[in-house]
PDB file of N, CA and C in Angstrom:
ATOM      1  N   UNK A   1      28.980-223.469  -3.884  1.00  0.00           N
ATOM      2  CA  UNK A   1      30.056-223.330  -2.926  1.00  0.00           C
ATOM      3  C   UNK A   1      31.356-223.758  -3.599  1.00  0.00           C
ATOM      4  N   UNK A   2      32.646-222.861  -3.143  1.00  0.00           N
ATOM      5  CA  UNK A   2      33.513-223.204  -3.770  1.00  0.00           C
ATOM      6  C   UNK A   2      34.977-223.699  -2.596  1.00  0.00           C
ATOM      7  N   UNK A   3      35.273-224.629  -3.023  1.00  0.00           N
ATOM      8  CA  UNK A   3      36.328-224.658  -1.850  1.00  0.00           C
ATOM      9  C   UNK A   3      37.887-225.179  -2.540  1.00  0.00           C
ATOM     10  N   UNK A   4      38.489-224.841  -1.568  1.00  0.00           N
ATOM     11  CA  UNK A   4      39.671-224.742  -1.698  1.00  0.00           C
ATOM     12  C   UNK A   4      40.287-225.582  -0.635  1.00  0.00           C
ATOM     13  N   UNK A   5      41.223-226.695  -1.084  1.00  0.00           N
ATOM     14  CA  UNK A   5      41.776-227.781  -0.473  1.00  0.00           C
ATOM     15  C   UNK A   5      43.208-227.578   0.138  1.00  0.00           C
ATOM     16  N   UNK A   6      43.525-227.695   0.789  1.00  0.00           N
ATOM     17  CA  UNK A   6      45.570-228.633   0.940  1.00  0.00           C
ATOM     18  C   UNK A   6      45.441-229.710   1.529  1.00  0.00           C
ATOM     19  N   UNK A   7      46.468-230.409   1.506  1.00  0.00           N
ATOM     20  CA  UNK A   7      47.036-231.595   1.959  1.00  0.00           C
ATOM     21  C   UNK A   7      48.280-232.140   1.994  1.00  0.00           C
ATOM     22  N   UNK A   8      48.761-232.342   2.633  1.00  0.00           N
ATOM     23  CA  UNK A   8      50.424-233.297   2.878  1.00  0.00           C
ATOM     24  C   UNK A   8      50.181-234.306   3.474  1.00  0.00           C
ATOM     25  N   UNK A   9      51.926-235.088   4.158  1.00  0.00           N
ATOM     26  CA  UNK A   9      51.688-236.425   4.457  1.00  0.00           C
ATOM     27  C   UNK A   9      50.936-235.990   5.729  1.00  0.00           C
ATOM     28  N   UNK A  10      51.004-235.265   6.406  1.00  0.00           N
ATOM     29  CA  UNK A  10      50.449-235.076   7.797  1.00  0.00           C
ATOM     30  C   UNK A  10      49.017-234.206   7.968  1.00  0.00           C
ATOM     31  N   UNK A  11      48.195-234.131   6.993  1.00  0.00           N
ATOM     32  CA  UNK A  11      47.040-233.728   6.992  1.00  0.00           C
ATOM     33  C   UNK A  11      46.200-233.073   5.804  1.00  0.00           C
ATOM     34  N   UNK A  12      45.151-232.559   5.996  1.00  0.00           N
ATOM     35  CA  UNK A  12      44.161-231.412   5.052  1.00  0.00           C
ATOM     36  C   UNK A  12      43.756-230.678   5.592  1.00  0.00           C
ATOM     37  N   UNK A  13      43.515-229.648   4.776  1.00  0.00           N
ATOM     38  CA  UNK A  13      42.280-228.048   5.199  1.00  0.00           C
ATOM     39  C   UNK A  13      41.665-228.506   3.932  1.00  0.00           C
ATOM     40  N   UNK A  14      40.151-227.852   4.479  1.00  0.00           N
ATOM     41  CA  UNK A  14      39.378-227.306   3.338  1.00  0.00           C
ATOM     42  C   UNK A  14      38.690-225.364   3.716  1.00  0.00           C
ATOM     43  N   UNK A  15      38.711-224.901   2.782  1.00  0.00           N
ATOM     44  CA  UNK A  15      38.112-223.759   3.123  1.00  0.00           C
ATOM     45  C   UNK A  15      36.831-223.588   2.098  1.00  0.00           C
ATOM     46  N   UNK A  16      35.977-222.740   2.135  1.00  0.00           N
ATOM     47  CA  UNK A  16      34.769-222.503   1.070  1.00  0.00           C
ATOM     48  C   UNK A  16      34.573-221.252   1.496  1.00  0.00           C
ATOM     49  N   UNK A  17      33.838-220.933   0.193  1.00  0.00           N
ATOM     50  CA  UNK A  17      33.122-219.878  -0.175  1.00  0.00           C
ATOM     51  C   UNK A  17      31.810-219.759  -1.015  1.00  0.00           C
ATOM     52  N   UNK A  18      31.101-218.995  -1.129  1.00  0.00           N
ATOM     53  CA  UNK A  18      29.971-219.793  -1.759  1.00  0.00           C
ATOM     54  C   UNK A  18      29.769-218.049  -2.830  1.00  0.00           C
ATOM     55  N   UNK A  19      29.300-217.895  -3.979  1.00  0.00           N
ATOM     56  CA  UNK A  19      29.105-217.082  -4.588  1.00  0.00           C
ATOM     57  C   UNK A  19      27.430-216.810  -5.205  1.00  0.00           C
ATOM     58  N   UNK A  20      27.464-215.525  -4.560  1.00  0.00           N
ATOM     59  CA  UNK A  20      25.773-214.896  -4.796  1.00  0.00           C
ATOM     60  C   UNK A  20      25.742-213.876  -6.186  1.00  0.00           C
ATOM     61  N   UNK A  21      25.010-214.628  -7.172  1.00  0.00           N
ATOM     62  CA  UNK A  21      25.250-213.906  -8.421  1.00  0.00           C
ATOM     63  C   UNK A  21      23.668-212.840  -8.145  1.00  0.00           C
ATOM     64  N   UNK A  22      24.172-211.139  -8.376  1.00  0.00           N
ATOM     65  CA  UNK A  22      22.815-210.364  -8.212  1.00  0.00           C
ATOM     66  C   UNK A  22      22.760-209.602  -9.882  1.00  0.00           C
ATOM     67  N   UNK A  23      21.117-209.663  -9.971  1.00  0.00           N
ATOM     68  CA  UNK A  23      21.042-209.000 -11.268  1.00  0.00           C
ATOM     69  C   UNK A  23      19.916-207.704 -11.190  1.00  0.00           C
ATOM     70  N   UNK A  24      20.050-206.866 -12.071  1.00  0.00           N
ATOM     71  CA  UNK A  24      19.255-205.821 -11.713  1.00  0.00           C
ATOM     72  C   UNK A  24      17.708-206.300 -12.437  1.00  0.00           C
ATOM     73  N   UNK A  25      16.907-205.350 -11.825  1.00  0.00           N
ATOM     74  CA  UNK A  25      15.489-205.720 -12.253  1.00  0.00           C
ATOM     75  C   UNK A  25      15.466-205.528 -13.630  1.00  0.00           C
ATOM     76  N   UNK A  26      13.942-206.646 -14.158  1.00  0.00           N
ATOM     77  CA  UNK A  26      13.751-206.919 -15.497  1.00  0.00           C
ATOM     78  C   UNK A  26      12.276-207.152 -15.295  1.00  0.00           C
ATOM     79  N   UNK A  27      11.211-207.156 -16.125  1.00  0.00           N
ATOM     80  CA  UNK A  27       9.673-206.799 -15.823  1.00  0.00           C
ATOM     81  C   UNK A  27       9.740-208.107 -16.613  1.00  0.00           C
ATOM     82  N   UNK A  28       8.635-208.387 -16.026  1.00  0.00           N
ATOM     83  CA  UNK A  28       7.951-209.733 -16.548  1.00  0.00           C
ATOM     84  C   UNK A  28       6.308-209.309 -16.669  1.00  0.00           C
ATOM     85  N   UNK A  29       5.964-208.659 -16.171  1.00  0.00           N
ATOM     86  CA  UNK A  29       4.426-208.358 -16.299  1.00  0.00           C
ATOM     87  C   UNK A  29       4.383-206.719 -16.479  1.00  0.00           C
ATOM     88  N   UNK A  30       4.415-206.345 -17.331  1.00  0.00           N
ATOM     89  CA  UNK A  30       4.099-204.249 -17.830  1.00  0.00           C
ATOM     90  C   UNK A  30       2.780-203.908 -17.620  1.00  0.00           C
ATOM     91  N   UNK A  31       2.932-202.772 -17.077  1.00  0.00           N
ATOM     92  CA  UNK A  31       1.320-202.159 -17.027  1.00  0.00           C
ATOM     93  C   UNK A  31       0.875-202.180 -18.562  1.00  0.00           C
ATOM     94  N   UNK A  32      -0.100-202.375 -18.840  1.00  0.00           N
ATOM     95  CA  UNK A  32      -0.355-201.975 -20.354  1.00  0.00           C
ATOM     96  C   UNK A  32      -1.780-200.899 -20.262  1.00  0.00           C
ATOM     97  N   UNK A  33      -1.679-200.329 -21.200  1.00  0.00           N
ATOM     98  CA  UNK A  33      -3.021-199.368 -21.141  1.00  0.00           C
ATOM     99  C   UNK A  33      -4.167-199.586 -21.035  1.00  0.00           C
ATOM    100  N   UNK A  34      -5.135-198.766 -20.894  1.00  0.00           N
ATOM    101  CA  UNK A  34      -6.503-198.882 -20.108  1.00  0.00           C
ATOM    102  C   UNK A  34      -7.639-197.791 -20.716  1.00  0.00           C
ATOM    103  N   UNK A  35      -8.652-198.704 -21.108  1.00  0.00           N
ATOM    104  CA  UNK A  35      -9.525-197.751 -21.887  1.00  0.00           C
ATOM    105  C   UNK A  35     -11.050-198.199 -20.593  1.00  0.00           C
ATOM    106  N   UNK A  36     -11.379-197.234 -19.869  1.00  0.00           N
ATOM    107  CA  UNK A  36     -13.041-197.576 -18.853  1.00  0.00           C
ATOM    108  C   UNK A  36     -13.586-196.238 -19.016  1.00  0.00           C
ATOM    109  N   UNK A  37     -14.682-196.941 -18.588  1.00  0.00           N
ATOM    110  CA  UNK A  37     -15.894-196.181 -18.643  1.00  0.00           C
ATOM    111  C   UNK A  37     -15.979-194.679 -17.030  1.00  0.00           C
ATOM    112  N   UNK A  38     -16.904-194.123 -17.137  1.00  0.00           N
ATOM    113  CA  UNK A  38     -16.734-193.045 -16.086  1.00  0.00           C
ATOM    114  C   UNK A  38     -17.685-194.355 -15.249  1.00  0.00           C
ATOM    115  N   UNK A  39     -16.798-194.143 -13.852  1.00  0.00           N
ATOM    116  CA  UNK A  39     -17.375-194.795 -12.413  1.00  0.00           C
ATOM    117  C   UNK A  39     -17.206-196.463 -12.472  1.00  0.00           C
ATOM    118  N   UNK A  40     -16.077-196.606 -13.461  1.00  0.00           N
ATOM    119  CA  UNK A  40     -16.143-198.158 -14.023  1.00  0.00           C
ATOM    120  C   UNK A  40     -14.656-198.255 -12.783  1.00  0.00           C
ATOM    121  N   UNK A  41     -14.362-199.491 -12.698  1.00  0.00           N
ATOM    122  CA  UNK A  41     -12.800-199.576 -12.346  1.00  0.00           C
ATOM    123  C   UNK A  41     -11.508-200.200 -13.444  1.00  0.00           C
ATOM    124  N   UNK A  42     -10.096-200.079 -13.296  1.00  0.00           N
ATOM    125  CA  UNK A  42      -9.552-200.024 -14.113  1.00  0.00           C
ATOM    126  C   UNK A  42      -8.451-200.683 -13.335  1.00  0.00           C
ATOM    127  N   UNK A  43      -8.055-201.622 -13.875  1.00  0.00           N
ATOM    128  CA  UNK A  43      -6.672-202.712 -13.343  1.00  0.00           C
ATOM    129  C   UNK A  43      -5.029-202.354 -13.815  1.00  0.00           C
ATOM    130  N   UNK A  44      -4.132-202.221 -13.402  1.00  0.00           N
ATOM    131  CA  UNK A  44      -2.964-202.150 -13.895  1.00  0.00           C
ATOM    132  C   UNK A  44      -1.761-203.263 -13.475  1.00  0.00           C
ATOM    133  N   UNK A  45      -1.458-204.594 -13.963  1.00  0.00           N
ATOM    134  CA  UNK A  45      -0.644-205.025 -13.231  1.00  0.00           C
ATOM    135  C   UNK A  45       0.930-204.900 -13.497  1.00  0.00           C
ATOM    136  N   UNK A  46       1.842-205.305 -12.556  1.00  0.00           N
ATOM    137  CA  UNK A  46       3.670-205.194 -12.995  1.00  0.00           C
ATOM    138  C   UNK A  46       4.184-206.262 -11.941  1.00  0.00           C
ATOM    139  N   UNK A  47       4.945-207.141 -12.545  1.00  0.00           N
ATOM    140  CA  UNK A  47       5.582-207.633 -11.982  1.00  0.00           C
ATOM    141  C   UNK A  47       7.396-207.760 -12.594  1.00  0.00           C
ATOM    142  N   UNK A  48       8.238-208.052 -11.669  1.00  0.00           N
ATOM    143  CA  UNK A  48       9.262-207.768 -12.062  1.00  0.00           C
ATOM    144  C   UNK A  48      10.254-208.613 -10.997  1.00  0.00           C
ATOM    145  N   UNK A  49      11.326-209.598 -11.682  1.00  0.00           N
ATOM    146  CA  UNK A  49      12.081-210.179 -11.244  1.00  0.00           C
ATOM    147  C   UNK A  49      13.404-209.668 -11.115  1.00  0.00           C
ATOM    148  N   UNK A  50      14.710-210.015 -10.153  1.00  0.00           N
ATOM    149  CA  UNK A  50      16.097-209.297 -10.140  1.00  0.00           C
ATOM    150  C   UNK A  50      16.752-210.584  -8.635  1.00  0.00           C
ATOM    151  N   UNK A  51      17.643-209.893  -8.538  1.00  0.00           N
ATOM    152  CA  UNK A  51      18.063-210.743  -7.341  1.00  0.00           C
ATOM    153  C   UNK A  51      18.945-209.439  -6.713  1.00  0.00           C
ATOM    154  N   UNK A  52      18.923-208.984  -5.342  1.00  0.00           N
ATOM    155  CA  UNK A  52      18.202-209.251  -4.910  1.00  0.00           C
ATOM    156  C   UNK A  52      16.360-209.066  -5.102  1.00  0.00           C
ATOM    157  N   UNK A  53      15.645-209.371  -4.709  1.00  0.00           N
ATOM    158  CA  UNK A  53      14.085-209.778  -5.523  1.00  0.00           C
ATOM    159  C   UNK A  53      13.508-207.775  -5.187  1.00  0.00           C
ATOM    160  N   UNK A  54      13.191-207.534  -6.197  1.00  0.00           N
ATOM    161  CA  UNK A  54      12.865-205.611  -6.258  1.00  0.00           C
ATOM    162  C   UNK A  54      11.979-205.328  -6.027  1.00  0.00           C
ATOM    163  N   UNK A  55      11.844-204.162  -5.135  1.00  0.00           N
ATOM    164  CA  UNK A  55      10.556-203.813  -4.588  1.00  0.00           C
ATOM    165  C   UNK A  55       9.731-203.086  -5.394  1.00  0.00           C
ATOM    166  N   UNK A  56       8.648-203.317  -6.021  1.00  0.00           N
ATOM    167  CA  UNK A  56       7.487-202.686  -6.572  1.00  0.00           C
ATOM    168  C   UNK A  56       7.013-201.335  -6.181  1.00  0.00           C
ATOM    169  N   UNK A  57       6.762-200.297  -6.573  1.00  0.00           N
ATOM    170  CA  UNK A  57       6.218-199.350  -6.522  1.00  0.00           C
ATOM    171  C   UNK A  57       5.500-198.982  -7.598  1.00  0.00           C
ATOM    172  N   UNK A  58       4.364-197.796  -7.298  1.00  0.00           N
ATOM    173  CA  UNK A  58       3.563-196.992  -8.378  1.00  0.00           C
ATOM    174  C   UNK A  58       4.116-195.319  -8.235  1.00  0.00           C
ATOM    175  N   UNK A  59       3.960-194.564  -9.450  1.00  0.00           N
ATOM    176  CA  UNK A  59       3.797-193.435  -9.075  1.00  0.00           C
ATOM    177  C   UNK A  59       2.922-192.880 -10.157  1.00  0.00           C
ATOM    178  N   UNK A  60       2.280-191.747  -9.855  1.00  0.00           N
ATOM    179  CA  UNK A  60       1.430-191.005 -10.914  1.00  0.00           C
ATOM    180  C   UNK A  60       1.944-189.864 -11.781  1.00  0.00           C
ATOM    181  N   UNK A  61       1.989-189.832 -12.763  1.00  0.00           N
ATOM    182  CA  UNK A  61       2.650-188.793 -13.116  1.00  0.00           C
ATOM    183  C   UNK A  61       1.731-187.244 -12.621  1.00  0.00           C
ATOM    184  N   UNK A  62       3.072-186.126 -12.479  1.00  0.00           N
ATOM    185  CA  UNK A  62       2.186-184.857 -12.409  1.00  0.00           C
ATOM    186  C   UNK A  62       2.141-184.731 -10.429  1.00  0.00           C
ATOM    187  N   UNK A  63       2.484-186.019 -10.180  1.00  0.00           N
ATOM    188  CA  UNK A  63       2.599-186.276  -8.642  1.00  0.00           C
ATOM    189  C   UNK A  63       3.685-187.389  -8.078  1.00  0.00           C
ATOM    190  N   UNK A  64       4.582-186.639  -6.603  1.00  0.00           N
ATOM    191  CA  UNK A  64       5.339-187.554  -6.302  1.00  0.00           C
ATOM    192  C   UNK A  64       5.655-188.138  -5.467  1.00  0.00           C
ATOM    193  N   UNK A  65       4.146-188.797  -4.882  1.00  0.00           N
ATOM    194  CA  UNK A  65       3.676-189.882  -3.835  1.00  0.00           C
ATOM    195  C   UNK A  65       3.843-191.115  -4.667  1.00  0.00           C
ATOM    196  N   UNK A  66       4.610-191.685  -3.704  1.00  0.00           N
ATOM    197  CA  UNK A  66       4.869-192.872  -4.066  1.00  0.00           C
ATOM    198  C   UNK A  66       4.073-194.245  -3.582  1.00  0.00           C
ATOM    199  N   UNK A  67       3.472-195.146  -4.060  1.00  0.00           N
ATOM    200  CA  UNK A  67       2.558-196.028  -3.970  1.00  0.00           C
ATOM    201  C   UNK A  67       3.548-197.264  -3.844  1.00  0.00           C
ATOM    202  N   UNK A  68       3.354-197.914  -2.714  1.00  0.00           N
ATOM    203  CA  UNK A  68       3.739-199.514  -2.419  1.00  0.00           C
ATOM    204  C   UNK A  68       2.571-199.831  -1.736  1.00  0.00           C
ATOM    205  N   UNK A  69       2.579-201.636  -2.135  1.00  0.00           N
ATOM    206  CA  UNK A  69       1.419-202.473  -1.735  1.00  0.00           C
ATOM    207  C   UNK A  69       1.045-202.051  -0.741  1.00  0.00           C
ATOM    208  N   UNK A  70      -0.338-202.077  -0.398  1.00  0.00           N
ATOM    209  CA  UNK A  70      -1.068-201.912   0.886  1.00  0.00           C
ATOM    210  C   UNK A  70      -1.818-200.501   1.405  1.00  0.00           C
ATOM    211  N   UNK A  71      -1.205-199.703   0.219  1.00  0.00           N
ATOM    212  CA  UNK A  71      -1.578-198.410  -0.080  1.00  0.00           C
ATOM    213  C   UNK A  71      -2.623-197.944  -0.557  1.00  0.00           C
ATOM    214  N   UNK A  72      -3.327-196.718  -0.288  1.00  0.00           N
ATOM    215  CA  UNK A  72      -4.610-196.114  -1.215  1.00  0.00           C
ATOM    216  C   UNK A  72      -4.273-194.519  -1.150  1.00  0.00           C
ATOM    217  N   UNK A  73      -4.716-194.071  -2.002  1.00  0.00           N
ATOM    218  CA  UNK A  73      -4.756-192.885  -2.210  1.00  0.00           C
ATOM    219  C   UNK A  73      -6.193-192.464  -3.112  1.00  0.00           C
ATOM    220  N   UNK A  74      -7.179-191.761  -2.224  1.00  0.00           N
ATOM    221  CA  UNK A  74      -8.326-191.469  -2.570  1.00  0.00           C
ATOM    222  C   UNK A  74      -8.609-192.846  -3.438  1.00  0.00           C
ATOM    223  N   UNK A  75      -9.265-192.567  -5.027  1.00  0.00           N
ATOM    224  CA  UNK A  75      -9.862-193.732  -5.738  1.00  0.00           C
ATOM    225  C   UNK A  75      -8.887-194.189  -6.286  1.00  0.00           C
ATOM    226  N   UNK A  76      -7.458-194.611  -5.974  1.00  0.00           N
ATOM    227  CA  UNK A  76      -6.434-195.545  -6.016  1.00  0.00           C
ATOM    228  C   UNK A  76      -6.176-196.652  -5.519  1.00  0.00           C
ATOM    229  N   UNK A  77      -5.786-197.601  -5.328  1.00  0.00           N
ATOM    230  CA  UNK A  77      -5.580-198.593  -4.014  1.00  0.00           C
ATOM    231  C   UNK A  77      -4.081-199.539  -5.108  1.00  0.00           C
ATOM    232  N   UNK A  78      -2.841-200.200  -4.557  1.00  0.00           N
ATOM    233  CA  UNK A  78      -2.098-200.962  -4.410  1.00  0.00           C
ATOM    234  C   UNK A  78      -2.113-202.237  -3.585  1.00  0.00           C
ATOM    235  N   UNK A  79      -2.173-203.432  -4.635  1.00  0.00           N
ATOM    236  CA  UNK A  79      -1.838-204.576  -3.854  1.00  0.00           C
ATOM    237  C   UNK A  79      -0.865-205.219  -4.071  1.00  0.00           C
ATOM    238  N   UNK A  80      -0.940-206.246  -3.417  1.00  0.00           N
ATOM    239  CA  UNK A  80       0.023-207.577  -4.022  1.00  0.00           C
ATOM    240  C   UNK A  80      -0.039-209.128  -4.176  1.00  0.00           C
ATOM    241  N   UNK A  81      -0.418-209.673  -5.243  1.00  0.00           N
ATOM    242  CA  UNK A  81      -0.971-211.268  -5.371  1.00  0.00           C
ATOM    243  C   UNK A  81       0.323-211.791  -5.054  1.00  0.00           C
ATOM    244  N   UNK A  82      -0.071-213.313  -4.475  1.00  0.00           N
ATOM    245  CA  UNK A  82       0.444-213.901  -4.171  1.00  0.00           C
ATOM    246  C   UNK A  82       1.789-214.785  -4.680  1.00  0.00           C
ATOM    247  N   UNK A  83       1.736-214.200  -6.129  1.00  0.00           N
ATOM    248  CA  UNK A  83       3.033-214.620  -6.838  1.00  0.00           C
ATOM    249  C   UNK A  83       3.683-213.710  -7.502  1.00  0.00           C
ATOM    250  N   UNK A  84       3.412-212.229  -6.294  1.00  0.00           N
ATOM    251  CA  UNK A  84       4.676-211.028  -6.431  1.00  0.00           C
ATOM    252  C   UNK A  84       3.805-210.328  -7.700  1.00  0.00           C
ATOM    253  N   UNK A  85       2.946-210.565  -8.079  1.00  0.00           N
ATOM    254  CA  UNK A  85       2.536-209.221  -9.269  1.00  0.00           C
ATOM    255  C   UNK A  85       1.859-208.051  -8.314  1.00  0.00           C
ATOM    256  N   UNK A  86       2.345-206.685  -8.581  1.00  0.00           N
ATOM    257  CA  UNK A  86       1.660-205.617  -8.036  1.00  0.00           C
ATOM    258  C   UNK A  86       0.355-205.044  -8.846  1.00  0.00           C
ATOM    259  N   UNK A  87      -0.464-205.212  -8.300  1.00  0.00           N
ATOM    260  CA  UNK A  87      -2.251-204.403  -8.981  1.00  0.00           C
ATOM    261  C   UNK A  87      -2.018-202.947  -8.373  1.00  0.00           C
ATOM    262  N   UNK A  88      -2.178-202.089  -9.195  1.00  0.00           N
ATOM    263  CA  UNK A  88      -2.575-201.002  -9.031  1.00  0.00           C
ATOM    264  C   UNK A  88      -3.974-200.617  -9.702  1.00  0.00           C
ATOM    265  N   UNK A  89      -5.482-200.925  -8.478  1.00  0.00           N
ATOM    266  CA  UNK A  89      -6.528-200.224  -9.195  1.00  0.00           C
ATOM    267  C   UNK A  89      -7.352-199.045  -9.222  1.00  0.00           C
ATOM    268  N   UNK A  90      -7.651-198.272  -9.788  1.00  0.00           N
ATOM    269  CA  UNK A  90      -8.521-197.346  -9.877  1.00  0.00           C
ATOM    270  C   UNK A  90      -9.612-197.630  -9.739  1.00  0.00           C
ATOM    271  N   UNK A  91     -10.517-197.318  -8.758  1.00  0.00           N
ATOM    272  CA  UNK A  91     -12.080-197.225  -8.907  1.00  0.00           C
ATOM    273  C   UNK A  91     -13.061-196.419  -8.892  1.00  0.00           C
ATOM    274  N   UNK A  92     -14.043-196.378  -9.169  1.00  0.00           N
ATOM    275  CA  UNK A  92     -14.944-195.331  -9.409  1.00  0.00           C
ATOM    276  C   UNK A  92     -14.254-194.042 -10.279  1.00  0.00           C
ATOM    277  N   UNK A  93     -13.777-194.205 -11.683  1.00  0.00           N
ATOM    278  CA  UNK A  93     -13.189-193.463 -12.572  1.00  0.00           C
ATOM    279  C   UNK A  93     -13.942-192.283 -12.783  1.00  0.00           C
ATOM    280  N   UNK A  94     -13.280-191.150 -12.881  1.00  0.00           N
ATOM    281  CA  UNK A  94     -13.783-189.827 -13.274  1.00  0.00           C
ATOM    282  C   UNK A  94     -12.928-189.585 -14.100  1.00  0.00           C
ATOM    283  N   UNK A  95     -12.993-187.841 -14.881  1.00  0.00           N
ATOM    284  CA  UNK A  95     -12.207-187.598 -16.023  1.00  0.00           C
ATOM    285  C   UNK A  95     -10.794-187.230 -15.612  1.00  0.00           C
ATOM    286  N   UNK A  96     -10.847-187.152 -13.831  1.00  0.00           N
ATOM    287  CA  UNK A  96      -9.788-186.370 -13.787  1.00  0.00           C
ATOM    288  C   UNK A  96      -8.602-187.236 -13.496  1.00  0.00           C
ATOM    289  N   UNK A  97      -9.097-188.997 -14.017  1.00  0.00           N
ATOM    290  CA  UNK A  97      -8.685-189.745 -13.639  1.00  0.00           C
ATOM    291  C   UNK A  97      -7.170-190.318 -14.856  1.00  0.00           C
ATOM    292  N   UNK A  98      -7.964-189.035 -16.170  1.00  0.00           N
ATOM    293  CA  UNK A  98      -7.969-189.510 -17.531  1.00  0.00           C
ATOM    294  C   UNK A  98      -5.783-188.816 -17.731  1.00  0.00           C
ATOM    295  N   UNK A  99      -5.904-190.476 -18.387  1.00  0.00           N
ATOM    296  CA  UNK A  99      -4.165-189.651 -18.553  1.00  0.00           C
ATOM    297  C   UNK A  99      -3.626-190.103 -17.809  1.00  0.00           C
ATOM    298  N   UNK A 100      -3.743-190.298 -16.390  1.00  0.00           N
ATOM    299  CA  UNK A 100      -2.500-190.553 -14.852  1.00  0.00           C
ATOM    300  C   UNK A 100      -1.877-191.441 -15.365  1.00  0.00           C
TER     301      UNK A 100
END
């Protein structure tokens, strides 16, 4: 908070202001690649800090449904742990799974 004063013999003001510094998002946790088996499951996590705090999404390439926590799409599913990292997992892997 920042304030700003006067004063004379006959009194004071104070006024304030307070300053909100915002930064754009920056990843702290990257998906990294994924080697499974057919019918195995497969983990992807991302997390990512900014102010104001950034909302997570998935998307697949080749498709442009967009995935936020709480989401599934067929053998897809989106979550969210409790200290803001987003899981995106695959389960029950097939080939056509191969690449996304």
């Amino acid at each position: 908070e920042y304030s700003c004063e006067a004063d004379n013999a006959v009194g004071s003001i104070t006024a304030s202001g307070n300053l909100v510094v915002h930064s754009p998002p920056s990843f702290i946790i990257r998906p990294k690649n994924q080697i499974a088996e057919l019918g195995s499951e497969a983990l992807f996590e991302c997390q990512a800090s900014g102010h104001p705090h950034p909302t997570l999404f998935w998307s697949l390439e080749g498709n442009r449904t967009l995935l936020f926590p709480g989401t599934r799409s067929g053998n897809i599913e989106v979550t969210e742990n409790a200290d803001g990292t987003s899981v995106l997992s695959v389960s029950n892997i097939d080939r056509v799974d191969n690449g996304r």
